[in-house]
Amino acid sequence: MDEPAEIGRRVQQLRNQRGLTQRQLAEPSYTPAYVSTLESGKVRPSETALRFLAERLGTSFEELATGRPAHLATELRLALTDAQQQLATGAADEAAVSYRRLLTDAEHLGLAPEQAEALLGLGDCALETGELANAGRHFEAAERLLASEPLPRRARAIRGRAIAHLLAGELRYACYLLESTIDELGASGLADPEALVLLYAAVIGPYIDMGAHARAAHAAELALALAPQVNDPALVASMHRQVARTFLAEGRTADADASLAKAQTIYRQLRLRTDLAHCHWMRGYVQAQNGDLTLAEKELRTARDMLAAKRAVLYTAQVEVELADVLRRLGRHDEAAELLSALLELGDRHGAVHAGGAHRLLGLIAEERGEVEAAEEHYVLALALLERSGASGDLADLCRLLGDLLRRSGRTEAALDAYRTGLGHRAAPGTTTLGPAPAAPSFPQR
């Protein structure tokens, strides 16, 4: 709401345009003296008073309070809903263009909730395209704008920040952000299913990379169990968008906003497709660890196809590392190597943990082909990448592989150095530094 002087000038201008006296505007609820005091900027009107005056003046409360025509805000919300639909069903880079334009519009109109929505959208786009620094900045800015909102409303921003830290190799901090938010949701009685699915799906990645496989599997099962409560009927969302446009054309701004709110909720849930793909990814990983390679390949291909359909280049490349491992273990070396080479062509955009994993697998394939020098080169590259990320379990395993290779090549001292390095990492695995796991959510009995 603007300052009293601005509101007063606006009331006086509209009253004069409509040829009303102060008495005609004020009665029957207020006095001419009150209108005079308000127009002079000497009193801040209550919302009730402004809504009464807005109706008498034939305008909206929002326009009288802010000077901003109500239809502009509604049109912006409609455009944000279109951008959400674009991201949910199309390409992130194209959606980002829309979000940047809408962020500028929201800033110009002074609409903080819409600014936050545009920033969250930009953050999601940046995550999918692998622009991690930009993603982190967008999510931090959105969280600042939403600081006074309930925790479920801030869950998307927190989850986004955590994923950006994870992909940058800051595994423990990503776990801390996600686990503390899950615990806070439970403790506050705000165990919102959509927020929990987002958070549980996001924490799977750092759990795996830190060797906390039991926690990762449990989080995946909880996310999949909650997923039916956040179904994503895209057809209904599209209907709400079109209804909103109809209402807006008829000047029914409040009804249009109500329809848009329904559509926005659905499109936010549509982005859960990425998170559900991560759950299939986790199931495939667990099945691979249990030796069920056929089912693992099926789950990982499902995850990869879901992510590729959204043109989520970063995540698609990462799941292909897990798929390549399964293919290698099935004896399909050429197919595995082809997948890994494609991922490494992305450069640093795919994260240190998965880049290290790709080089590790290429090293194993080279070893199995008798290409000792190529295997050592890949192991050394993997070691450098994983040391940056803090993935202790992976580092210990890699040092063992490198040590065995060096020992078989007759380089005993170098092999011992590799083993000692691995033992140092094995002494402090990630699972011992996480603290208690988050409590499982509880929901009121129906």
Short mmCIF file of C-alpha atoms in Angstrom, two decimals:
data_model
loop_
_atom_site.label_atom_id
_atom_site.label_comp_id
_atom_site.label_asym_id
_atom_site.label_seq_id
_atom_site.Cartn_x
_atom_site.Cartn_y
_atom_site.Cartn_z
CA MET A 1 0.00 0.00 0.00
CA ASP A 2 1.30 3.47 -0.91
CA GLU A 3 1.90 6.34 1.49
CA PRO A 4 -1.21 8.22 2.76
CA ALA A 5 -0.45 11.32 0.65
CA GLU A 6 -0.32 9.23 -2.55
CA ILE A 7 -3.56 7.45 -1.69
CA GLY A 8 -5.23 10.74 -0.80
CA ARG A 9 -4.30 12.35 -4.13
CA ARG A 10 -5.58 9.26 -5.96
CA VAL A 11 -8.94 9.35 -4.13
CA GLN A 12 -9.35 13.06 -4.83
CA GLN A 13 -8.48 12.69 -8.50
CA LEU A 14 -10.91 9.82 -9.03
CA ARG A 15 -13.65 11.60 -7.07
CA ASN A 16 -13.29 14.72 -9.22
CA GLN A 17 -13.24 12.65 -12.42
CA ARG A 18 -16.57 11.12 -11.41
CA GLY A 19 -18.11 14.44 -10.35
CA LEU A 20 -18.72 13.39 -6.74
CA THR A 21 -18.68 15.61 -3.67
CA GLN A 22 -16.91 14.48 -0.55
CA ARG A 23 -20.29 13.86 1.07
CA GLN A 24 -21.53 11.76 -1.86
CA LEU A 25 -18.38 9.67 -1.72
CA ALA A 26 -18.41 9.26 2.05
CA GLU A 27 -22.03 8.39 2.80
CA PRO A 28 -23.44 6.25 4.24
CA SER A 29 -20.42 4.67 5.98
CA TYR A 30 -18.14 7.67 6.51
CA THR A 31 -18.27 11.44 6.97
CA PRO A 32 -17.22 14.20 4.56
CA ALA A 33 -14.62 15.25 7.15
CA TYR A 34 -13.02 11.80 7.02
CA VAL A 35 -12.78 11.97 3.22
CA SER A 36 -11.28 15.46 3.47
CA THR A 37 -8.68 14.30 5.99
CA LEU A 38 -7.88 11.24 3.84
CA GLU A 39 -7.49 13.31 0.65
CA SER A 40 -5.09 15.66 2.44
CA GLY A 41 -2.87 12.70 3.35
CA LYS A 42 -3.27 13.18 7.10
CA VAL A 43 -4.66 9.71 7.83
CA ARG A 44 -3.77 6.21 6.64
CA PRO A 45 -7.03 4.57 5.55
CA SER A 46 -7.89 1.07 6.71
CA GLU A 47 -8.38 -1.71 4.19
CA THR A 48 -12.10 -1.67 4.96
CA ALA A 49 -12.33 2.04 4.20
CA LEU A 50 -10.36 1.72 0.98
CA ARG A 51 -12.49 -1.16 -0.24
CA PHE A 52 -15.64 0.91 0.43
CA LEU A 53 -14.21 3.95 -1.40
CA ALA A 54 -12.94 1.81 -4.28
CA GLU A 55 -16.43 0.41 -4.84
CA ARG A 56 -17.95 3.92 -4.74
CA LEU A 57 -15.32 5.18 -7.20
CA GLY A 58 -15.76 2.22 -9.58
CA THR A 59 -12.21 0.96 -9.25
CA SER A 60 -10.37 -1.89 -7.51
CA PHE A 61 -8.90 -1.90 -4.03
CA GLU A 62 -5.48 -2.70 -5.52
CA GLU A 63 -5.56 0.24 -7.93
CA LEU A 64 -6.68 2.64 -5.21
CA ALA A 65 -4.08 1.39 -2.72
CA THR A 66 -1.12 1.12 -5.11
CA GLY A 67 -2.01 3.05 -8.25
CA ARG A 68 -1.54 -0.16 -10.18
CA PRO A 69 -4.47 -1.35 -12.31
CA ALA A 70 -5.59 -4.76 -11.06
CA HIS A 71 -5.54 -6.28 -14.54
CA LEU A 72 -1.78 -5.71 -14.83
CA ALA A 73 -1.05 -7.91 -11.82
CA THR A 74 -3.44 -10.58 -13.05
CA GLU A 75 -1.91 -10.54 -16.52
CA LEU A 76 1.52 -11.01 -14.92
CA ARG A 77 0.26 -13.98 -12.91
CA LEU A 78 -1.21 -15.45 -16.07
CA ALA A 79 2.12 -15.06 -17.85
CA LEU A 80 3.92 -16.71 -14.92
CA THR A 81 1.52 -19.63 -15.17
CA ASP A 82 2.34 -19.91 -18.88
CA ALA A 83 6.07 -19.93 -18.04
CA GLN A 84 5.52 -22.63 -15.42
CA GLN A 85 3.70 -24.72 -18.01
CA GLN A 86 6.53 -24.11 -20.47
CA LEU A 87 9.13 -25.34 -17.97
CA ALA A 88 7.00 -28.29 -16.85
CA THR A 89 6.46 -29.62 -20.36
CA GLY A 90 9.23 -28.10 -22.47
CA ALA A 91 12.79 -26.84 -22.43
CA ALA A 92 14.41 -24.97 -19.56
CA ASP A 93 16.37 -22.51 -21.69
CA GLU A 94 13.20 -21.34 -23.46
CA ALA A 95 11.30 -21.01 -20.17
CA ALA A 96 14.17 -18.94 -18.72
CA VAL A 97 13.65 -16.25 -21.38
CA SER A 98 10.04 -15.88 -20.27
CA TYR A 99 10.94 -15.84 -16.58
CA ARG A 100 13.56 -13.11 -17.02
CA ARG A 101 11.06 -10.86 -18.75
CA LEU A 102 8.43 -11.52 -16.09
CA LEU A 103 10.89 -10.84 -13.27
CA THR A 104 11.55 -7.39 -14.74
CA ASP A 105 7.81 -6.76 -15.02
CA ALA A 106 7.19 -7.89 -11.42
CA GLU A 107 9.98 -5.64 -10.13
CA HIS A 108 8.56 -2.69 -12.05
CA LEU A 109 5.10 -3.31 -10.57
CA GLY A 110 6.46 -3.90 -7.07
CA LEU A 111 4.87 -7.36 -6.77
CA ALA A 112 7.06 -9.33 -4.34
CA PRO A 113 5.21 -12.71 -4.57
CA GLU A 114 5.42 -12.63 -8.36
CA GLN A 115 9.10 -11.65 -8.18
CA ALA A 116 9.71 -14.71 -5.98
CA GLU A 117 7.81 -16.95 -8.39
CA ALA A 118 9.88 -15.69 -11.33
CA LEU A 119 13.12 -16.19 -9.37
CA LEU A 120 12.14 -19.74 -8.43
CA GLY A 121 11.40 -20.45 -12.07
CA LEU A 122 14.76 -19.04 -13.13
CA GLY A 123 16.48 -21.14 -10.46
CA ASP A 124 14.78 -24.31 -11.69
CA CYS A 125 15.76 -23.48 -15.28
CA ALA A 126 19.38 -22.89 -14.26
CA LEU A 127 19.52 -26.20 -12.39
CA GLU A 128 18.29 -28.14 -15.38
CA THR A 129 20.77 -26.45 -17.71
CA GLY A 130 23.63 -26.81 -15.20
CA GLU A 131 24.25 -23.09 -14.49
CA LEU A 132 24.81 -23.70 -10.79
CA ALA A 133 26.07 -20.28 -9.67
CA ASN A 134 23.10 -18.55 -11.28
CA ALA A 135 20.72 -21.11 -9.78
CA GLY A 136 22.03 -20.47 -6.28
CA ARG A 137 21.67 -16.71 -6.65
CA HIS A 138 18.09 -17.00 -7.91
CA PHE A 139 17.03 -19.31 -5.08
CA GLU A 140 18.67 -17.15 -2.41
CA ALA A 141 16.90 -14.06 -3.75
CA ALA A 142 13.55 -15.90 -3.77
CA GLU A 143 14.07 -17.12 -0.21
CA ARG A 144 14.74 -13.56 0.97
CA LEU A 145 11.50 -12.38 -0.63
CA LEU A 146 9.59 -15.23 1.04
CA ALA A 147 11.22 -14.84 4.47
CA SER A 148 7.91 -14.07 6.20
CA GLU A 149 6.00 -16.92 4.50
CA PRO A 150 5.26 -20.36 6.07
CA LEU A 151 7.98 -22.98 5.64
CA PRO A 152 6.17 -25.05 2.94
CA ARG A 153 6.07 -21.92 0.79
CA ARG A 154 9.86 -21.61 1.14
CA ALA A 155 10.59 -25.31 0.53
CA ARG A 156 11.19 -24.87 -3.20
CA ALA A 157 13.80 -22.18 -2.63
CA ILE A 158 15.58 -24.23 0.06
CA ARG A 159 15.50 -27.35 -2.08
CA GLY A 160 16.90 -25.39 -5.02
CA ARG A 161 19.78 -24.00 -2.95
CA ALA A 162 20.57 -27.48 -1.64
CA ILE A 163 20.72 -28.98 -5.13
CA ALA A 164 22.97 -26.18 -6.35
CA HIS A 165 25.35 -26.90 -3.44
CA LEU A 166 25.16 -30.64 -4.11
CA LEU A 167 26.04 -30.29 -7.77
CA ALA A 168 28.89 -27.96 -6.83
CA GLY A 169 30.30 -30.75 -4.64
CA GLU A 170 29.21 -29.39 -1.22
CA LEU A 171 27.54 -32.62 -0.12
CA ARG A 172 27.30 -32.19 3.64
CA TYR A 173 25.87 -28.69 3.42
CA ALA A 174 23.25 -29.90 0.94
CA CYS A 175 22.25 -32.66 3.39
CA TYR A 176 22.11 -30.16 6.23
CA LEU A 177 19.78 -27.80 4.36
CA LEU A 178 17.39 -30.58 3.33
CA GLU A 179 17.37 -32.61 6.54
CA SER A 180 16.91 -29.58 8.79
CA THR A 181 13.99 -28.40 6.67
CA ILE A 182 12.35 -31.85 6.74
CA ASP A 183 12.72 -31.94 10.53
CA GLU A 184 11.36 -28.42 10.88
CA LEU A 185 8.33 -29.28 8.75
CA GLY A 186 7.59 -32.23 11.02
CA ALA A 187 8.17 -30.33 14.26
CA SER A 188 5.99 -27.42 13.19
CA GLY A 189 3.05 -29.59 12.14
CA LEU A 190 3.41 -28.33 8.55
CA ALA A 191 4.10 -31.74 6.95
CA ASP A 192 2.94 -30.63 3.50
CA PRO A 193 3.11 -33.59 1.04
CA GLU A 194 4.33 -31.55 -1.94
CA ALA A 195 7.08 -29.90 0.09
CA LEU A 196 8.16 -33.25 1.52
CA VAL A 197 8.31 -34.94 -1.89
CA LEU A 198 10.51 -32.13 -3.17
CA LEU A 199 12.83 -32.38 -0.16
CA TYR A 200 13.01 -36.18 0.04
CA ALA A 201 13.69 -36.49 -3.69
CA ALA A 202 16.40 -33.84 -3.44
CA VAL A 203 18.21 -35.47 -0.51
CA ILE A 204 18.66 -38.77 -2.39
CA GLY A 205 21.61 -37.42 -4.37
CA PRO A 206 23.83 -36.30 -1.48
CA TYR A 207 22.97 -39.46 0.47
CA ILE A 208 24.22 -41.65 -2.38
CA ASP A 209 27.37 -39.63 -2.92
CA MET A 210 28.22 -39.79 0.81
CA GLY A 211 27.63 -43.52 1.03
CA ALA A 212 24.41 -43.27 3.08
CA HIS A 213 22.61 -45.79 0.87
CA ALA A 214 20.05 -46.89 3.45
CA ARG A 215 18.96 -43.30 4.00
CA ALA A 216 18.75 -42.72 0.25
CA ALA A 217 16.55 -45.77 -0.27
CA HIS A 218 14.29 -44.75 2.63
CA ALA A 219 13.92 -41.20 1.27
CA ALA A 220 13.05 -42.56 -2.18
CA GLU A 221 10.36 -44.83 -0.76
CA LEU A 222 8.85 -41.97 1.28
CA ALA A 223 8.80 -39.69 -1.77
CA LEU A 224 7.13 -42.30 -3.95
CA ALA A 225 4.59 -43.07 -1.21
CA LEU A 226 3.65 -39.38 -0.96
CA ALA A 227 3.61 -38.75 -4.73
CA PRO A 228 -0.07 -39.77 -5.26
CA GLN A 229 -1.06 -36.91 -2.97
CA VAL A 230 0.49 -34.42 -5.41
CA ASN A 231 -0.92 -35.67 -8.71
CA ASP A 232 -0.38 -33.51 -11.80
CA PRO A 233 -3.45 -33.32 -14.06
CA ALA A 234 -2.08 -31.10 -16.84
CA LEU A 235 -5.43 -31.01 -18.63
CA VAL A 236 -7.12 -29.48 -15.58
CA ALA A 237 -4.35 -26.90 -15.30
CA SER A 238 -4.79 -25.95 -18.95
CA MET A 239 -8.52 -25.56 -18.37
CA HIS A 240 -7.90 -23.24 -15.42
CA ARG A 241 -5.54 -21.12 -17.55
CA GLN A 242 -8.14 -20.70 -20.28
CA VAL A 243 -10.90 -19.93 -17.77
CA ALA A 244 -8.66 -17.30 -16.20
CA ARG A 245 -8.23 -15.62 -19.57
CA THR A 246 -12.00 -15.58 -20.03
CA PHE A 247 -12.54 -14.04 -16.61
CA LEU A 248 -9.85 -11.43 -17.28
CA ALA A 249 -11.47 -10.45 -20.58
CA GLU A 250 -14.73 -9.90 -18.67
CA GLY A 251 -13.00 -7.76 -16.06
CA ARG A 252 -13.48 -10.40 -13.34
CA THR A 253 -9.97 -10.06 -11.92
CA ALA A 254 -10.60 -11.86 -8.61
CA ASP A 255 -12.11 -14.89 -10.39
CA ALA A 256 -9.22 -14.93 -12.85
CA ASP A 257 -6.70 -14.89 -10.01
CA ALA A 258 -8.51 -17.80 -8.31
CA SER A 259 -8.31 -19.90 -11.49
CA LEU A 260 -4.66 -18.98 -11.95
CA ALA A 261 -3.86 -20.05 -8.39
CA LYS A 262 -5.27 -23.50 -9.16
CA ALA A 263 -3.28 -23.75 -12.40
CA GLN A 264 -0.07 -22.60 -10.73
CA THR A 265 -0.40 -25.25 -8.02
CA ILE A 266 -0.74 -27.95 -10.66
CA TYR A 267 2.19 -26.71 -12.73
CA ARG A 268 4.39 -26.60 -9.65
CA GLN A 269 3.47 -30.25 -9.15
CA LEU A 270 4.21 -31.01 -12.80
CA ARG A 271 7.84 -30.21 -12.09
CA LEU A 272 7.76 -33.16 -9.70
CA ARG A 273 8.29 -35.26 -12.83
CA THR A 274 11.97 -34.43 -12.51
CA ASP A 275 11.96 -35.43 -8.85
CA LEU A 276 10.08 -38.66 -9.54
CA ALA A 277 12.68 -39.46 -12.18
CA HIS A 278 15.27 -39.17 -9.41
CA CYS A 279 13.32 -41.75 -7.42
CA HIS A 280 13.43 -44.19 -10.35
CA TRP A 281 17.13 -43.37 -10.56
CA MET A 282 17.56 -44.33 -6.89
CA ARG A 283 15.64 -47.58 -7.32
CA GLY A 284 17.85 -48.49 -10.25
CA TYR A 285 20.94 -47.73 -8.19
CA VAL A 286 19.77 -49.92 -5.30
CA GLN A 287 18.90 -52.79 -7.67
CA ALA A 288 22.34 -52.51 -9.26
CA GLN A 289 23.96 -52.72 -5.82
CA ASN A 290 21.89 -55.85 -5.13
CA GLY A 291 23.04 -57.41 -8.39
CA ASP A 292 19.67 -57.27 -10.17
CA LEU A 293 21.13 -55.68 -13.29
CA THR A 294 18.16 -56.27 -15.61
CA LEU A 295 15.70 -54.43 -13.35
CA ALA A 296 18.34 -51.78 -12.63
CA GLU A 297 18.76 -51.08 -16.34
CA LYS A 298 14.97 -50.75 -16.72
CA GLU A 299 14.63 -48.26 -13.84
CA LEU A 300 17.63 -46.21 -14.93
CA ARG A 301 16.39 -46.02 -18.52
CA THR A 302 12.99 -44.88 -17.21
CA ALA A 303 14.69 -42.13 -15.21
CA ARG A 304 16.92 -41.16 -18.13
CA ASP A 305 13.98 -40.99 -20.57
CA MET A 306 11.86 -38.90 -18.16
CA LEU A 307 14.71 -36.41 -17.75
CA ALA A 308 15.63 -36.36 -21.44
CA ALA A 309 12.01 -35.62 -22.34
CA LYS A 310 12.30 -32.42 -20.31
CA ARG A 311 15.66 -31.65 -21.93
CA ALA A 312 17.23 -31.66 -18.47
CA VAL A 313 20.72 -32.05 -19.87
CA LEU A 314 22.57 -32.05 -16.55
CA TYR A 315 20.45 -34.69 -14.83
CA THR A 316 20.20 -36.84 -17.94
CA ALA A 317 23.98 -36.97 -18.19
CA GLN A 318 24.31 -37.88 -14.52
CA VAL A 319 21.88 -40.80 -14.62
CA GLU A 320 23.73 -42.09 -17.66
CA VAL A 321 26.79 -42.66 -15.44
CA GLU A 322 24.77 -45.11 -13.34
CA LEU A 323 23.33 -46.71 -16.49
CA ALA A 324 26.83 -47.06 -17.96
CA ASP A 325 27.98 -48.90 -14.83
CA VAL A 326 25.12 -51.39 -15.23
CA LEU A 327 25.89 -51.86 -18.93
CA ARG A 328 29.58 -52.46 -18.16
CA ARG A 329 28.66 -55.10 -15.59
CA LEU A 330 26.39 -56.71 -18.19
CA GLY A 331 29.41 -56.94 -20.53
CA ARG A 332 28.20 -54.22 -22.93
CA HIS A 333 31.43 -52.22 -22.77
CA ASP A 334 31.13 -50.29 -26.02
CA GLU A 335 27.63 -49.08 -25.16
CA ALA A 336 28.79 -48.02 -21.69
CA ALA A 337 31.86 -46.18 -23.00
CA GLU A 338 29.75 -44.30 -25.53
CA LEU A 339 27.41 -43.02 -22.80
CA LEU A 340 30.32 -41.90 -20.61
CA SER A 341 32.16 -40.11 -23.39
CA ALA A 342 29.02 -38.12 -24.20
CA LEU A 343 28.76 -37.01 -20.56
CA LEU A 344 32.38 -35.91 -20.35
CA GLU A 345 31.92 -33.75 -23.43
CA LEU A 346 29.69 -31.50 -21.28
CA GLY A 347 32.79 -30.34 -19.39
CA ASP A 348 32.41 -29.10 -15.80
CA ARG A 349 28.64 -28.63 -16.06
CA HIS A 350 27.82 -32.13 -14.86
CA GLY A 351 29.37 -31.98 -11.35
CA ALA A 352 32.56 -33.39 -9.90
CA VAL A 353 31.02 -36.54 -8.41
CA HIS A 354 29.53 -37.83 -11.65
CA ALA A 355 32.49 -36.71 -13.74
CA GLY A 356 34.70 -38.65 -11.35
CA GLY A 357 32.38 -41.61 -11.66
CA ALA A 358 32.56 -41.45 -15.44
CA HIS A 359 36.38 -41.48 -15.42
CA ARG A 360 36.36 -44.35 -12.88
CA LEU A 361 34.15 -46.45 -15.16
CA LEU A 362 36.23 -45.62 -18.22
CA GLY A 363 39.27 -46.71 -16.22
CA LEU A 364 37.61 -50.03 -15.39
CA ILE A 365 36.67 -50.58 -19.03
CA ALA A 366 40.23 -49.76 -20.12
CA GLU A 367 41.62 -52.20 -17.54
CA GLU A 368 39.31 -54.95 -18.72
CA ARG A 369 40.58 -54.30 -22.26
CA GLY A 370 44.21 -54.48 -21.10
CA GLU A 371 44.82 -50.75 -21.73
CA VAL A 372 46.81 -50.07 -18.53
CA GLU A 373 48.03 -46.54 -19.31
CA ALA A 374 44.56 -45.34 -20.28
CA ALA A 375 43.10 -46.91 -17.12
CA GLU A 376 45.64 -45.14 -14.89
CA GLU A 377 44.97 -41.82 -16.60
CA HIS A 378 41.23 -42.13 -16.00
CA TYR A 379 41.73 -43.15 -12.34
CA VAL A 380 43.99 -40.16 -11.68
CA LEU A 381 41.50 -37.77 -13.28
CA ALA A 382 38.70 -39.31 -11.22
CA LEU A 383 40.74 -38.98 -8.03
CA ALA A 384 41.28 -35.25 -8.59
CA LEU A 385 37.57 -34.66 -9.20
CA LEU A 386 36.35 -36.68 -6.22
CA GLU A 387 38.80 -35.07 -3.80
CA ARG A 388 37.12 -31.74 -4.61
CA SER A 389 33.68 -33.12 -3.77
CA GLY A 390 34.33 -34.92 -0.48
CA ALA A 391 32.71 -38.17 -1.68
CA SER A 392 34.68 -40.26 0.81
CA GLY A 393 33.34 -43.71 -0.03
CA ASP A 394 33.95 -43.27 -3.75
CA LEU A 395 37.46 -41.95 -3.06
CA ALA A 396 38.38 -44.97 -0.95
CA ASP A 397 37.18 -47.35 -3.65
CA LEU A 398 39.01 -45.43 -6.35
CA CYS A 399 42.28 -45.47 -4.40
CA ARG A 400 41.94 -49.25 -4.08
CA LEU A 401 41.45 -49.60 -7.86
CA LEU A 402 44.42 -47.35 -8.59
CA GLY A 403 46.58 -49.15 -6.01
CA ASP A 404 45.74 -52.56 -7.46
CA LEU A 405 46.58 -51.34 -10.96
CA LEU A 406 49.92 -49.89 -9.83
CA ARG A 407 50.79 -53.04 -7.84
CA ARG A 408 50.10 -55.28 -10.83
CA SER A 409 52.35 -52.99 -12.90
CA GLY A 410 55.21 -53.51 -10.42
CA ARG A 411 55.06 -49.99 -8.96
CA THR A 412 54.84 -51.06 -5.33
CA GLU A 413 55.66 -47.75 -3.61
CA ALA A 414 53.15 -45.81 -5.71
CA ALA A 415 50.56 -48.50 -4.97
CA LEU A 416 51.18 -48.20 -1.22
CA ASP A 417 50.71 -44.43 -1.42
CA ALA A 418 47.38 -44.94 -3.17
CA TYR A 419 46.26 -47.47 -0.54
CA ARG A 420 47.23 -45.13 2.31
CA THR A 421 45.24 -42.32 0.72
CA GLY A 422 42.25 -44.61 0.41
CA LEU A 423 42.49 -45.72 4.04
CA GLY A 424 42.49 -42.07 5.10
CA HIS A 425 39.24 -41.48 3.26
CA ARG A 426 37.72 -44.76 4.50
CA ALA A 427 38.41 -43.67 8.10
CA ALA A 428 35.88 -40.83 7.79
CA PRO A 429 33.05 -42.03 5.56
CA GLY A 430 30.18 -39.65 4.91
CA THR A 431 27.68 -41.76 6.85
CA THR A 432 29.40 -40.98 10.16
CA THR A 433 29.16 -37.21 9.77
CA LEU A 434 25.48 -36.79 8.96
CA GLY A 435 23.95 -37.05 12.42
CA PRO A 436 20.50 -38.54 13.10
CA ALA A 437 18.27 -39.11 10.08
CA PRO A 438 15.17 -36.90 9.77
CA ALA A 439 12.05 -38.25 11.45
CA ALA A 440 9.43 -39.71 9.12
CA PRO A 441 6.49 -37.34 8.55
CA SER A 442 3.20 -37.84 10.35
CA PHE A 443 -0.15 -36.72 8.99
CA PRO A 444 -3.47 -36.24 10.78
CA GLN A 445 -5.75 -39.28 10.71
CA ARG A 446 -8.67 -38.90 8.33
#
